[in-house]
Amino acid sequence: MNDLAINDYLGAHPDMSAALAGSATAWVAQTRRDALERFQSEGFPTPRHEAWRYTNVRPILKQSFTPSVAQRDDAEEIDLEKLSITPAVGPRLVFVNGHLSSRLSTLDDIDAGVRARSLAAVLDNEPDSVKPHLARQMPGCAHGFTIFNTAFAGDGALIELDAGVKATQPIELLYIVSTPNPGALAQPRNLLIAGPNSEAQIVERYIGPDGDAYFTNVVTEIVLQQDARLGHYKLQEEGDKAFHVGGLFVRHETGSRLYAHSISIGGSLVRNDVHVVLGAPHSACVLNGLYVAGGRQHVDNHTHIDHAEPDTNSNEVYKGIVDGRARAVFQGRVVVHQDAQRSDAQQSNKNLLLSRNAEVDTKPQLEIYADDVACSHGATVGQLDPDAVFYLRSRGVAEEAARGLLTYAFANDAVEKIQIVSLRERLESVIAAKLLKRDSVEELL
Amino acid sequence: MLKINDLHASIDGKAILKGIDLEVKAGEVHAIMGPNGSGKSTLANVLVGRDGYTVTRGRVTYNGQNLLELSPEERAHEGIFLAFQYPVEIPGVSNINLLKASVNAVRKHRGEKELDAIDFLKLVKAKLKTVDMKQELLYRSVNEGFSGGEKKRNEVFQMAVLEPTLAIMDETDSGLDIDALKAVASGVNALRADDRAIIVVTHYQRLLDYIVPDYVHVLAHGSVIKSGDKSLALELEKHGYGWIESHADDQAGAATVSGAG
C-alpha cells in the first residue's frame, strides 16, 4: 500500500468517478464506491498471495499510468490501415484507450437480434437494463486488479444476443492503446449476455504499439443463459513494453456451452484470469489456451473452473512455448463441488521450453468433493524431441527449419481449434512469424 | 558409389563398429544381416549422420566425397535415404507437407525448379499405389496414430517419392505381417535401378525372399565376418547365427580382436 501509483489512483478517483458514465445512477455509483473501498484496503496483489506467487506486479506499480475518462481525442489519431488492421468483415466495435470510437466502429452488417453497444452509453441512458448482470459475475475473491477495474471503468462493450438468435458473423471487439502521451491506462469493462438458445462468436483483440509502456486492465463478464452457445476469443497482441491484466468471468445456466480461446503473444507482463462457474446442470466449457513468450516476457495464465452442479463438463488444454529469458506461469484450478455428480473435468498444460534461461511454473490443481466423477489433469514441461528433429533432417529439412517447424506444430494444435477461418489463418501467420525463420519454413506450412 | 573403409564407431564411449569394410556399387542390392547387437543399425545410423554416434576411425566416401563431413540434411540432398526402424511420430506436421518440403529441398539442391502443387500431387498419388497405402494417410500428421505396418509403408512411400540414390532400409521388415511385408518389398523392388543402390539391414532371411539381394554380409561384434551371395542368407536361415559366428571366429578371429582394440 506504499505504492505511489496506488495513491495517485485513489487521489484521482473522486474527480474521475463523477465523470464516468452512469455516475448519476445510484447503484452504479455505489458499485464503484464499494469497489474503491475494497481496493483501498486490499490494494494490488503481491507475491504473498498464493495466486500471485510467481508473478510480481511491481513493474506495473512502479509507475503511475494515466486513467482516462474519455480520450476521444486519441481516437482521431488512429488510422486502422496503418496498424495493419484489415477492414471489418462483420460487426466491429473499436475502443481506444478503453473508450468506444464510433468513427472506427462498424455495425452495418450486424445480425438481427444481436446488439453491440458502448457500455458507457447504456450506463448513461438505460442503466437498469444491465443492473442484473454488471459486476455480478465476479466471485467474492476477485483480486485487486478486477476490483480496480470495477472502481474506475466507465466504458467497454455490451453485447446482447436475443433468445434463439444465431449470429452468422463473428462480433469483433478491437482494443487499441494509443499513446500520444506516455503511460496510458485503459480499463475496458465488457459485458456479454447470451440469451436462451442463442449462438455467436465474439473476438476480443488487444493491440498497441511497441516501445511504449502502457497498461490495459480489462474485465469481461459473460452470462450464458439456457442452452446458449458462445465462442469467445481473447487475443493478446499488445506491444513489447505493454502491461496487460485481464479477467474473464463466466456464469453458465442450464445446458449452455462456452468455447473459450485465449492466445497470448504480446506484452511485457501479462496476466490472464479465467473463472468459469458451471452453475447449472448440463453446462459445459472448453478452454483452449496458447501462450508464446520470448525475450523477457512474463505470461501468467490463471484458470478456475467451478463444477457447481451435476452433469457438468469441462475440457481445458493450455499450451505454452517459452524461449529466451521468458517466464510462463500456469495455474489451473478445477473444483468439483459436492453436488456435482457425474461431472467430467479434463485439464492439461503442456509447455515447450526452447532455452536454458526460460522458465515455466505450472500448477494444475484438481479438487473433488463429489464421488461419481471422471476427472484427469496433468502438466508437462519439455523440449523438442531430438528424434523428431533428426527425422526431419534425414528427409532434407535443414536443422533450424526442422526445429521451427516442430515448434510451430506444437502451437498449431491450439490454433487449429479456432473456428473462425480468417482469424485462424491470420494467427497461423502471426505465430509462424514469431517462431520461425520465415523463408526456410514457409513451404512446410 | 559407397565405400566404407575400416569404419569404427562408438556410442557413449562404447565401441560398436570395429572395422567395417564394404563397397556398394550403383545398381546393387546389399543385405546386411546379423544377430541383435551386432552393429547393423549402428552402421545404418552412422551412414545418415545421426547424433550420438561417434566415428573413431575409418573413412566413408559417397560418390567420391567424404560422407562423414556432411550434415544429415546434406546427405539427404545428396540422395541418401534411411527407412527408419522406428519411424518417428510428428504431431502437427502432415505427411504431405513434409514430403513436399523434402522433395523441394532436394530439387533446390540439384538446381531444379520446385514442383508446383499439381505436379507434386500427381507424383505423390502415383507413388501411393506402389506401396498400396491409403490416400487419407497423406493428410494425417506424420506417422501419428499409424499402425506398425502403416508406418513402415509410409517409410517406403517416402522413399518412392524421393527416389534416393542410396536407400538404406533399417529392419523395415520387423513387426510386419505377410501382406505388409509383400507391399513393402514390392515398393522397394520397384525402385531397383541401375543408377541406384539399396542396403537392406535385417535380422531375418524372410524379407530376402521378396527383396532378392546381390550380396549378403553377415555382421557380428561390429565387423563383417562373412560375405557372399543370396545363398548365404539361406544357409544362415538353416543353421542360425551361432553357426556362422563360430565358423567365422576360426577364420577371422584375429582380425576381430585387432578391430576391437
XYZ file of C-alpha atoms in Angstrom:
706
model
C 0.000 0.000 0.000
C 3.029 2.254 -0.037
C 2.993 2.312 -3.775
C 2.873 5.796 -5.159
C 0.822 4.560 -8.058
C -1.993 3.461 -5.781
C -2.133 6.815 -4.067
C -2.266 8.528 -7.427
C -5.176 6.374 -8.484
C -7.024 6.856 -5.210
C -6.474 10.581 -5.379
C -7.868 10.741 -8.875
C -10.986 8.751 -8.123
C -13.314 11.460 -6.749
C -12.901 13.641 -9.842
C -12.948 10.698 -12.187
C -15.958 8.944 -10.791
C -18.132 11.996 -11.324
C -17.160 11.991 -14.988
C -17.645 8.268 -15.515
C -20.685 7.073 -17.395
C -23.655 6.254 -15.224
C -22.365 8.217 -12.239
C -25.749 9.820 -11.801
C -27.330 6.447 -11.148
C -27.201 5.449 -7.522
C -26.487 1.725 -7.915
C -23.726 2.385 -10.452
C -22.045 4.957 -8.198
C -22.473 2.658 -5.221
C -20.902 -0.285 -7.064
C -17.859 1.872 -7.797
C -17.654 3.202 -4.248
C -17.835 -0.316 -2.800
C -15.076 -1.428 -5.133
C -12.957 1.570 -4.252
C -13.334 0.828 -0.568
C -12.240 -2.757 -1.085
C -9.394 -1.622 -3.259
C -8.257 0.833 -0.579
C -7.990 -1.941 1.966
C -6.652 -4.713 -0.278
C -4.596 -2.893 -2.876
C -2.917 -4.734 -5.689
C -1.883 -8.335 -5.123
C 1.653 -9.189 -4.038
C 3.633 -12.431 -4.250
C 2.427 -13.156 -0.726
C -0.942 -14.061 -2.264
C -0.873 -17.703 -3.323
C -2.419 -16.858 -6.682
C 0.386 -14.368 -7.357
C 3.336 -16.361 -6.092
C 5.057 -16.475 -9.452
C 4.003 -13.099 -10.764
C 5.301 -9.957 -9.163
C 3.387 -6.922 -10.396
C 5.852 -4.342 -9.083
C 6.849 -3.326 -12.601
C 3.250 -2.231 -13.156
C 3.094 -0.328 -9.886
C 6.404 1.467 -10.188
C 4.875 3.999 -12.496
C 1.641 5.870 -12.417
C -0.433 5.368 -15.533
C -2.942 7.923 -16.631
C -6.527 6.788 -16.237
C -8.694 8.180 -18.965
C -12.287 9.209 -18.632
C -12.895 9.545 -22.327
C -9.913 10.244 -24.500
C -11.924 10.630 -27.619
C -9.179 12.814 -28.991
C -6.860 9.842 -29.039
C -9.142 8.080 -31.470
C -8.741 10.866 -34.009
C -5.122 9.963 -34.474
C -5.869 6.351 -35.273
C -5.623 5.001 -38.784
C -6.579 1.342 -38.776
C -4.892 0.715 -42.096
C -1.589 1.967 -40.694
C -1.989 -0.508 -37.837
C -2.344 -3.330 -40.394
C -5.928 -3.866 -39.338
C -7.827 -5.348 -42.247
C -11.273 -3.923 -42.999
C -14.026 -5.376 -40.851
C -15.832 -8.311 -42.384
C -18.634 -8.192 -39.824
C -19.651 -6.012 -36.928
C -16.717 -4.397 -35.189
C -16.503 -2.158 -32.157
C -13.218 -0.300 -31.754
C -12.094 1.021 -28.393
C -9.244 3.464 -27.999
C -7.731 3.550 -24.543
C -10.824 1.796 -23.308
C -13.407 4.089 -24.902
C -15.592 3.375 -27.876
C -14.758 5.188 -31.075
C -17.893 5.404 -33.224
C -15.861 6.634 -36.171
C -13.724 3.497 -36.239
C -16.536 1.083 -35.448
C -18.846 -0.508 -37.998
C -22.137 -2.143 -37.237
C -23.678 -2.113 -40.718
C -23.991 -5.847 -41.146
C -24.921 -6.841 -37.659
C -27.359 -9.758 -37.437
C -30.916 -9.110 -36.341
C -31.256 -9.957 -32.666
C -27.649 -9.070 -31.894
C -26.874 -5.774 -30.201
C -23.358 -4.438 -29.776
C -23.127 -1.160 -27.908
C -20.913 1.016 -25.797
C -21.412 0.206 -22.143
C -20.956 3.904 -21.343
C -23.938 4.872 -23.475
C -26.107 2.260 -21.812
C -24.985 3.310 -18.324
C -25.935 6.896 -19.139
C -29.229 6.188 -20.854
C -30.760 2.965 -19.590
C -28.556 1.755 -16.742
C -31.157 -0.538 -15.253
C -31.045 -2.838 -18.261
C -27.628 -4.087 -17.159
C -28.217 -3.922 -13.436
C -28.889 -7.673 -13.003
C -25.578 -8.572 -14.608
C -22.938 -5.859 -14.375
C -20.330 -6.580 -11.710
C -22.392 -9.606 -10.637
C -20.322 -12.345 -12.294
C -17.081 -11.879 -10.393
C -16.510 -14.131 -7.435
C -16.114 -12.595 -3.985
C -12.437 -13.469 -4.092
C -11.725 -11.334 -7.176
C -8.263 -9.815 -6.965
C -7.146 -6.195 -6.734
C -6.957 -5.580 -10.465
C -10.537 -6.711 -11.030
C -11.707 -4.512 -8.183
C -9.619 -1.636 -9.520
C -11.392 -2.019 -12.857
C -14.797 -2.073 -11.177
C -13.973 1.134 -9.338
C -12.663 3.035 -12.368
C -14.099 1.597 -15.566
C -16.725 3.514 -17.453
C -16.817 2.035 -20.929
C -16.432 -1.194 -22.818
C -18.586 -3.426 -24.949
C -22.079 -4.531 -24.123
C -23.116 -7.416 -26.359
C -26.588 -8.852 -26.092
C -27.898 -11.837 -28.009
C -31.656 -12.250 -28.151
C -33.205 -15.620 -27.435
C -32.738 -18.085 -30.275
C -30.560 -15.835 -32.421
C -27.773 -17.484 -34.408
C -25.239 -14.841 -35.313
C -23.856 -15.512 -38.772
C -20.744 -13.391 -38.339
C -18.267 -13.080 -35.515
C -18.501 -9.878 -33.494
C -15.117 -8.241 -33.271
C -14.049 -6.091 -30.344
C -10.805 -4.321 -31.060
C -8.970 -2.597 -28.204
C -6.242 -0.205 -29.234
C -3.976 1.532 -26.825
C -2.793 4.793 -28.287
C -0.043 6.657 -26.536
C 0.277 10.228 -27.681
C 1.103 10.815 -24.023
C 3.097 8.017 -22.499
C 1.612 5.788 -19.865
C -1.994 5.335 -20.863
C -4.187 3.245 -18.607
C -7.027 1.508 -20.449
C -9.669 -0.202 -18.372
C -12.335 -1.633 -20.630
C -15.282 -3.301 -18.985
C -17.204 -5.748 -21.124
C -20.479 -7.489 -20.561
C -21.697 -10.229 -22.873
C -25.187 -11.601 -22.366
C -26.181 -14.587 -24.469
C -29.945 -15.146 -24.348
C -31.566 -18.577 -24.235
C -30.553 -20.834 -27.108
C -28.534 -18.099 -28.810
C -25.299 -18.697 -30.623
C -22.410 -16.362 -31.510
C -18.688 -15.891 -31.703
C -17.021 -12.919 -30.089
C -13.427 -11.864 -30.609
C -11.618 -9.596 -28.165
C -8.370 -8.417 -29.642
C -5.873 -6.212 -27.822
C -3.225 -4.304 -29.723
C -0.898 -1.366 -29.180
C 2.453 -0.003 -30.282
C 5.837 -1.458 -29.399
C 8.267 0.558 -27.323
C 5.754 2.342 -25.070
C 4.787 1.322 -21.578
C 1.030 1.333 -21.114
C -1.359 -0.685 -19.054
C -4.537 -2.466 -20.047
C -6.621 -3.789 -17.190
C -9.723 -5.383 -18.642
C -12.645 -7.250 -17.153
C -15.133 -9.216 -19.228
C -18.228 -10.750 -17.730
C -20.240 -13.331 -19.617
C -23.682 -14.654 -18.858
C -24.756 -17.726 -20.783
C -28.467 -18.289 -20.432
C -30.173 -21.610 -21.028
C -28.674 -23.584 -23.922
C -26.673 -20.592 -25.213
C -23.505 -21.418 -27.136
C -20.711 -18.900 -27.243
C -17.312 -18.934 -28.852
C -15.082 -16.403 -27.106
C -11.646 -15.471 -28.381
C -9.185 -13.368 -26.474
C -6.131 -12.311 -28.427
C -3.424 -10.517 -26.501
C -1.192 -8.943 -29.131
C -0.041 -5.734 -27.467
C 3.401 -4.148 -27.792
C 6.622 -5.363 -26.247
C 6.530 -2.956 -23.282
C 2.839 -3.341 -22.527
C 1.360 -4.493 -19.263
C -1.850 -6.430 -19.507
C -4.110 -7.850 -16.831
C -7.337 -9.452 -17.907
C -10.195 -11.097 -16.085
C -12.827 -13.251 -17.765
C -15.759 -14.280 -15.611
C -18.375 -16.634 -16.958
C -21.601 -17.871 -15.475
C -23.433 -20.779 -17.066
C -27.103 -21.555 -16.985
C -28.568 -24.963 -17.857
C -27.236 -26.623 -20.987
C -25.090 -23.658 -22.042
C -21.726 -24.079 -23.697
C -18.611 -21.933 -23.781
C -15.709 -22.386 -26.170
C -13.089 -20.002 -24.838
C -9.817 -19.447 -26.630
C -7.010 -17.422 -25.141
C -3.984 -16.592 -27.254
C -1.213 -14.540 -25.629
C 1.578 -13.385 -27.847
C 2.409 -9.785 -26.990
C 3.118 -7.712 -23.929
C 5.888 -7.499 -21.379
C 3.976 -8.638 -18.317
C 0.678 -10.398 -18.929
C -1.745 -11.964 -16.537
C -4.978 -13.599 -17.648
C -7.535 -14.850 -15.177
C -10.397 -17.022 -16.356
C -13.080 -18.031 -13.904
C -15.923 -20.214 -15.144
C -18.836 -21.215 -12.969
C -20.691 -24.213 -14.355
C -23.615 -23.183 -12.232
C -26.368 -25.310 -13.750
C -26.759 -28.925 -14.890
C -25.523 -29.944 -18.332
C -23.452 -26.822 -18.819
C -20.020 -27.251 -20.344
C -16.903 -25.301 -21.195
C -13.888 -25.861 -23.405
C -10.823 -23.756 -22.647
C -8.168 -23.632 -25.303
C -5.077 -21.628 -24.423
C -1.804 -20.790 -26.103
C 0.997 -18.549 -24.910
C 4.164 -17.788 -26.801
C 6.768 -15.896 -24.817
C 10.309 -14.879 -25.644
C 12.820 -12.217 -24.632
C 11.993 -11.174 -21.098
C 8.256 -11.614 -21.387
C 6.297 -12.824 -18.404
C 2.970 -14.532 -19.106
C 0.728 -15.849 -16.379
C -2.479 -17.751 -17.062
C -4.711 -18.495 -14.187
C -7.851 -20.501 -14.705
C -10.506 -21.607 -12.276
C -13.447 -23.816 -13.174
C -16.197 -24.497 -10.683
C -18.320 -27.568 -11.298
C -21.146 -26.456 -9.051
C -23.960 -28.633 -10.388
C -24.401 -32.224 -11.649
C -23.617 -33.362 -15.191
C -21.244 -30.537 -15.964
C -18.322 -30.866 -18.286
C -15.030 -29.045 -18.692
C -12.153 -29.640 -21.029
C -9.104 -27.439 -20.735
C -5.878 -27.550 -22.707
C -3.298 -24.784 -22.377
C -0.071 -24.941 -24.318
C 2.965 -22.732 -23.981
C 6.174 -22.040 -25.835
C 8.797 -20.272 -23.793
C 12.076 -19.016 -25.198
C 14.862 -16.584 -24.312
C 14.682 -15.441 -20.705
C 10.915 -15.514 -20.667
C 8.847 -16.931 -17.880
C 5.439 -18.538 -18.105
C 3.098 -19.413 -15.304
C 0.081 -21.665 -15.446
C -2.174 -22.252 -12.504
C -5.290 -24.199 -13.321
C -7.749 -24.997 -10.635
C -10.747 -27.239 -11.153
C -13.170 -27.645 -8.278
C -15.853 -30.318 -8.454
C -18.327 -29.437 -5.725
C -20.197 -31.925 -3.624
C -23.405 -31.807 -5.639
C -21.686 -32.006 -8.996
C -22.178 -35.717 -9.576
C -21.432 -37.214 -12.988
C -19.170 -34.323 -13.827
C -16.337 -34.701 -16.262
C -13.274 -32.490 -15.930
C -10.173 -32.828 -18.079
C -7.273 -30.451 -17.780
C -3.843 -30.363 -19.307
C -0.979 -27.897 -19.580
C 1.893 -28.616 -21.923
C 4.967 -26.477 -22.218
C 7.828 -26.373 -24.639
C 10.994 -24.819 -23.256
C 13.286 -23.596 -26.002
C 16.078 -22.064 -23.984
C 18.093 -22.819 -20.890
C 17.172 -19.482 -19.397
C 13.446 -19.767 -19.929
C 11.250 -20.821 -17.041
C 7.853 -22.412 -16.622
C 5.939 -22.735 -13.398
C 2.896 -24.933 -13.790
C 0.446 -25.949 -11.168
C -2.629 -27.934 -12.150
C -4.980 -28.427 -9.266
C -7.980 -30.693 -9.042
C -10.254 -30.592 -6.029
C -13.038 -33.146 -5.963
C -15.786 -33.204 -3.381
C -18.225 -35.435 -5.308
C -17.766 -39.197 -5.654
C -19.189 -40.061 -9.078
C -16.971 -38.069 -11.428
C -14.457 -38.521 -14.230
C -11.518 -36.181 -13.846
C -7.961 -36.010 -15.016
C -5.249 -33.420 -15.072
C -1.632 -33.203 -15.992
C 1.210 -30.903 -16.875
C 4.356 -31.358 -18.903
C 7.412 -29.224 -19.499
C 9.692 -30.493 -22.211
C 11.972 -29.762 -25.088
C 11.790 -30.590 -28.761
C 12.044 -34.312 -29.432
C 15.565 -34.881 -30.823
C 14.341 -37.957 -32.702
C 11.749 -35.851 -34.490
C 14.361 -33.190 -35.345
C 16.602 -35.882 -36.791
C 13.758 -37.490 -38.707
C 13.029 -34.210 -40.475
C 16.703 -33.558 -41.168
C 17.091 -37.031 -42.636
C 14.362 -36.001 -45.073
C 16.357 -32.984 -46.172
C 14.869 -30.276 -43.922
C 17.600 -28.004 -42.527
C 18.083 -28.186 -38.777
C 16.867 -24.692 -37.978
C 13.783 -25.169 -40.109
C 13.144 -28.549 -38.528
C 13.207 -27.020 -35.047
C 10.984 -24.156 -36.142
C 8.555 -26.496 -37.777
C 8.240 -28.727 -34.726
C 7.759 -25.694 -32.516
C 5.095 -24.391 -34.826
C 3.403 -27.788 -34.915
C 3.264 -27.744 -31.115
C 1.469 -24.392 -31.198
C -0.701 -25.276 -34.129
C -2.555 -27.805 -32.042
C -4.179 -24.867 -30.282
C -4.519 -22.658 -33.347
C -6.378 -25.223 -35.383
C -9.152 -25.332 -32.796
C -10.094 -21.806 -33.806
C -13.394 -21.961 -35.664
C -13.221 -18.584 -37.422
C -11.270 -19.298 -40.594
C -9.976 -15.767 -41.242
C -8.826 -15.479 -37.648
C -7.164 -18.875 -37.701
C -5.290 -18.035 -40.871
C -4.117 -14.700 -39.531
C -2.906 -16.268 -36.298
C -1.133 -19.035 -38.176
C 0.998 -16.498 -39.961
C 1.456 -14.266 -36.904
C 2.651 -17.197 -34.823
C 4.780 -18.592 -37.622
C 6.429 -15.185 -37.945
C 7.113 -15.086 -34.240
C 8.526 -18.597 -34.102
C 10.174 -19.286 -37.382
C 12.763 -18.093 -39.774
C 10.108 -17.387 -42.306
C 11.742 -18.175 -45.606
C 13.080 -21.542 -44.546
C 9.854 -22.895 -43.234
C 7.108 -21.239 -45.211
C 6.913 -24.129 -47.617
C 6.208 -26.536 -44.796
C 3.005 -24.825 -43.785
C 29.020 -45.301 -55.080
C 29.606 -46.021 -51.378
C 32.952 -47.082 -49.979
C 33.382 -47.903 -46.320
C 36.951 -48.464 -45.099
C 37.874 -49.667 -41.629
C 34.925 -47.889 -40.040
C 34.939 -47.739 -36.259
C 32.132 -46.093 -34.331
C 31.040 -45.860 -30.725
C 28.021 -44.784 -28.702
C 28.688 -43.130 -25.344
C 32.283 -44.290 -25.495
C 31.302 -47.899 -26.128
C 32.805 -49.311 -29.325
C 30.094 -50.798 -31.550
C 31.583 -50.890 -35.034
C 35.067 -52.336 -35.066
C 36.378 -52.107 -38.573
C 33.739 -52.342 -41.291
C 34.810 -52.610 -44.927
C 32.143 -52.520 -47.570
C 31.743 -51.347 -51.110
C 28.369 -50.793 -52.719
C 28.110 -50.034 -56.421
C 25.243 -48.459 -58.321
C 22.580 -50.977 -59.295
C 23.375 -53.351 -56.426
C 21.262 -54.548 -53.532
C 23.219 -55.496 -50.421
C 21.738 -57.253 -47.424
C 23.358 -56.756 -44.049
C 22.390 -59.429 -41.593
C 23.428 -60.214 -38.101
C 22.224 -61.049 -34.626
C 20.945 -58.413 -32.210
C 23.718 -56.144 -31.027
C 25.995 -56.919 -33.968
C 26.056 -53.268 -35.069
C 23.704 -53.392 -38.090
C 21.542 -50.481 -37.026
C 24.575 -48.517 -35.859
C 26.032 -48.825 -39.320
C 22.777 -47.558 -40.856
C 22.640 -44.621 -38.446
C 26.281 -43.663 -38.951
C 25.687 -43.552 -42.690
C 22.899 -40.997 -42.283
C 24.696 -38.924 -39.649
C 22.579 -39.442 -36.580
C 23.659 -37.622 -33.396
C 25.156 -39.731 -30.654
C 27.252 -41.940 -32.905
C 30.946 -41.097 -32.901
C 33.146 -42.276 -35.726
C 36.504 -43.054 -34.138
C 38.340 -44.373 -37.151
C 37.960 -45.087 -40.839
C 36.518 -43.439 -43.918
C 33.246 -43.393 -45.778
C 33.138 -41.939 -49.265
C 29.984 -41.464 -51.263
C 30.337 -40.686 -54.942
C 33.869 -39.626 -54.196
C 33.115 -37.180 -51.370
C 33.713 -37.609 -47.669
C 30.278 -38.578 -46.408
C 31.119 -38.166 -42.734
C 31.590 -34.417 -43.142
C 28.037 -33.850 -44.309
C 25.089 -32.941 -42.083
C 22.087 -35.288 -42.137
C 20.147 -32.884 -44.356
C 23.058 -32.576 -46.780
C 23.214 -36.346 -47.045
C 19.501 -36.350 -47.857
C 20.129 -33.701 -50.517
C 22.830 -35.922 -51.970
C 20.299 -38.706 -52.358
C 20.766 -40.829 -49.240
C 17.599 -42.080 -47.601
C 17.067 -44.054 -44.422
C 13.888 -46.025 -43.874
C 13.731 -45.903 -40.082
C 13.459 -48.963 -37.901
C 11.238 -46.916 -35.606
C 9.588 -44.167 -37.669
C 9.007 -41.077 -35.518
C 5.544 -39.628 -34.913
C 5.390 -35.898 -35.608
C 2.086 -34.421 -34.447
C 1.091 -31.255 -36.270
C 3.152 -31.830 -39.421
C 1.215 -33.510 -42.189
C 2.750 -36.262 -44.250
C 2.145 -34.398 -47.460
C 3.727 -31.160 -46.279
C 6.799 -32.971 -45.055
C 7.139 -34.721 -48.403
C 6.711 -31.512 -50.324
C 9.363 -29.764 -48.262
C 11.613 -32.729 -48.658
C 11.209 -33.065 -52.411
C 11.733 -29.356 -52.925
C 14.786 -29.257 -50.665
C 16.382 -31.959 -52.785
C 15.354 -30.302 -56.053
C 16.678 -26.956 -54.862
C 19.983 -28.580 -54.006
C 20.182 -30.006 -57.503
C 19.374 -26.651 -59.026
C 15.996 -27.857 -60.263
C 12.784 -25.885 -60.165
C 10.438 -26.586 -57.262
C 7.396 -28.665 -58.155
C 4.094 -26.848 -58.208
C 1.208 -28.201 -56.156
C -0.480 -30.007 -59.040
C 2.612 -31.788 -60.332
C 3.560 -32.708 -56.810
C 0.172 -34.225 -56.071
C 0.284 -36.205 -59.297
C 3.658 -37.635 -58.353
C 2.543 -38.493 -54.846
C -0.658 -40.232 -55.874
C 1.162 -42.423 -58.359
C 3.625 -43.488 -55.682
C 0.897 -44.295 -53.162
C -0.125 -47.189 -55.397
C 3.320 -48.749 -55.363
C 3.082 -49.412 -51.614
C -0.686 -49.848 -51.506
C -1.054 -47.003 -48.989
C -4.337 -45.277 -48.202
C -4.565 -41.755 -49.556
C -6.057 -40.398 -46.336
C -2.723 -41.035 -44.617
C -1.239 -38.244 -46.725
C -3.156 -35.634 -44.816
C -2.597 -37.073 -41.379
C 0.274 -35.993 -39.153
C 3.472 -37.887 -39.936
C 3.097 -41.402 -38.507
C 0.755 -40.211 -35.773
C -1.625 -42.999 -34.838
C -0.378 -45.148 -37.731
C -0.250 -48.912 -37.188
C 3.150 -50.582 -37.289
C 2.524 -51.684 -40.863
C 1.330 -48.231 -41.934
C 4.462 -46.634 -40.515
C 6.728 -48.946 -42.491
C 4.699 -48.495 -45.655
C 4.955 -44.769 -45.119
C 8.742 -45.043 -44.992
C 8.834 -46.904 -48.274
C 6.306 -44.488 -49.737
C 8.519 -41.509 -48.812
C 11.418 -43.342 -50.362
C 9.430 -43.897 -53.556
C 8.603 -40.193 -53.777
C 12.126 -39.011 -53.013
C 13.799 -41.507 -55.367
C 17.086 -41.663 -53.475
C 20.382 -42.740 -54.990
C 21.268 -44.798 -51.953
C 18.423 -46.246 -49.892
C 19.109 -47.836 -46.536
C 16.353 -49.971 -45.053
C 16.845 -50.421 -41.318
C 14.921 -53.559 -40.260
C 11.985 -52.439 -42.326
C 10.559 -55.959 -42.017
C 10.389 -56.040 -38.236
C 6.872 -56.309 -36.915
C 5.206 -56.687 -40.324
C 2.578 -59.247 -41.255
C 2.982 -61.026 -44.557
C 0.763 -58.665 -46.571
C 2.560 -55.578 -45.332
C 5.881 -57.299 -45.923
C 4.957 -58.017 -49.536
C 3.745 -54.461 -50.081
C 6.948 -53.032 -48.616
C 9.068 -55.403 -50.702
C 7.265 -54.580 -53.915
C 7.743 -50.881 -53.176
C 11.456 -51.450 -52.744
C 11.712 -53.686 -55.821
C 10.024 -51.012 -57.900
C 12.929 -48.741 -57.006
C 15.639 -51.125 -58.124
C 17.539 -49.392 -60.897
C 20.952 -49.292 -62.489
C 21.750 -45.906 -61.012
C 20.545 -46.701 -57.504
C 21.867 -48.830 -54.677
C 19.915 -50.343 -51.815
C 21.192 -51.588 -48.477
C 18.756 -53.837 -46.637
C 19.506 -54.273 -42.950
C 17.609 -57.205 -41.494
C 17.695 -59.793 -38.788
C 15.696 -62.369 -40.710
C 16.092 -64.021 -44.054
C 12.333 -63.752 -44.654
C 12.479 -60.295 -46.265
C 15.129 -61.507 -48.677
C 12.610 -63.922 -50.216
C 10.914 -60.820 -51.547
C 13.830 -58.428 -51.986
C 16.457 -60.646 -53.507
C 19.916 -59.235 -52.753
C 23.003 -59.354 -54.929
C 25.242 -59.624 -51.883
C 24.780 -60.698 -48.300
C 27.083 -59.599 -45.471
C 26.967 -61.020 -42.001
C 27.859 -58.684 -39.160
C 28.902 -59.865 -35.710
C 30.537 -57.939 -32.874
C 30.945 -54.902 -35.062
C 32.619 -56.295 -38.131
C 31.714 -58.171 -41.287
C 32.502 -61.808 -40.625
C 31.279 -63.259 -43.865
C 30.134 -62.034 -47.256
C 28.524 -63.987 -50.041
C 25.623 -64.050 -52.466
C 21.974 -64.674 -51.649
C 22.643 -68.308 -50.793
C 24.462 -67.146 -47.653
C 21.175 -65.885 -46.276
C 19.589 -69.296 -46.829
C 22.445 -71.019 -45.092
C 22.027 -68.659 -42.147
C 18.347 -69.426 -42.033
C 19.158 -73.123 -41.830
C 21.957 -73.027 -39.283
C 21.387 -69.841 -37.303
C 23.823 -67.086 -36.368
C 25.601 -69.295 -33.840
C 26.876 -71.479 -36.604
C 28.357 -68.697 -38.651
C 29.825 -66.881 -35.684
C 31.767 -69.932 -34.536
C 32.613 -70.706 -38.131
C 33.890 -67.194 -38.707
C 35.712 -66.949 -35.398
C 38.050 -69.649 -36.624
C 38.839 -67.764 -39.792
C 38.660 -64.136 -38.830
C 39.129 -64.174 -35.062
C 42.423 -62.379 -35.190
C 41.001 -59.586 -37.301
C 38.041 -59.095 -34.959
C 40.310 -58.822 -31.931
C 42.565 -56.292 -33.549
C 39.497 -54.361 -34.739
C 38.151 -54.169 -31.201
C 41.394 -52.607 -29.972
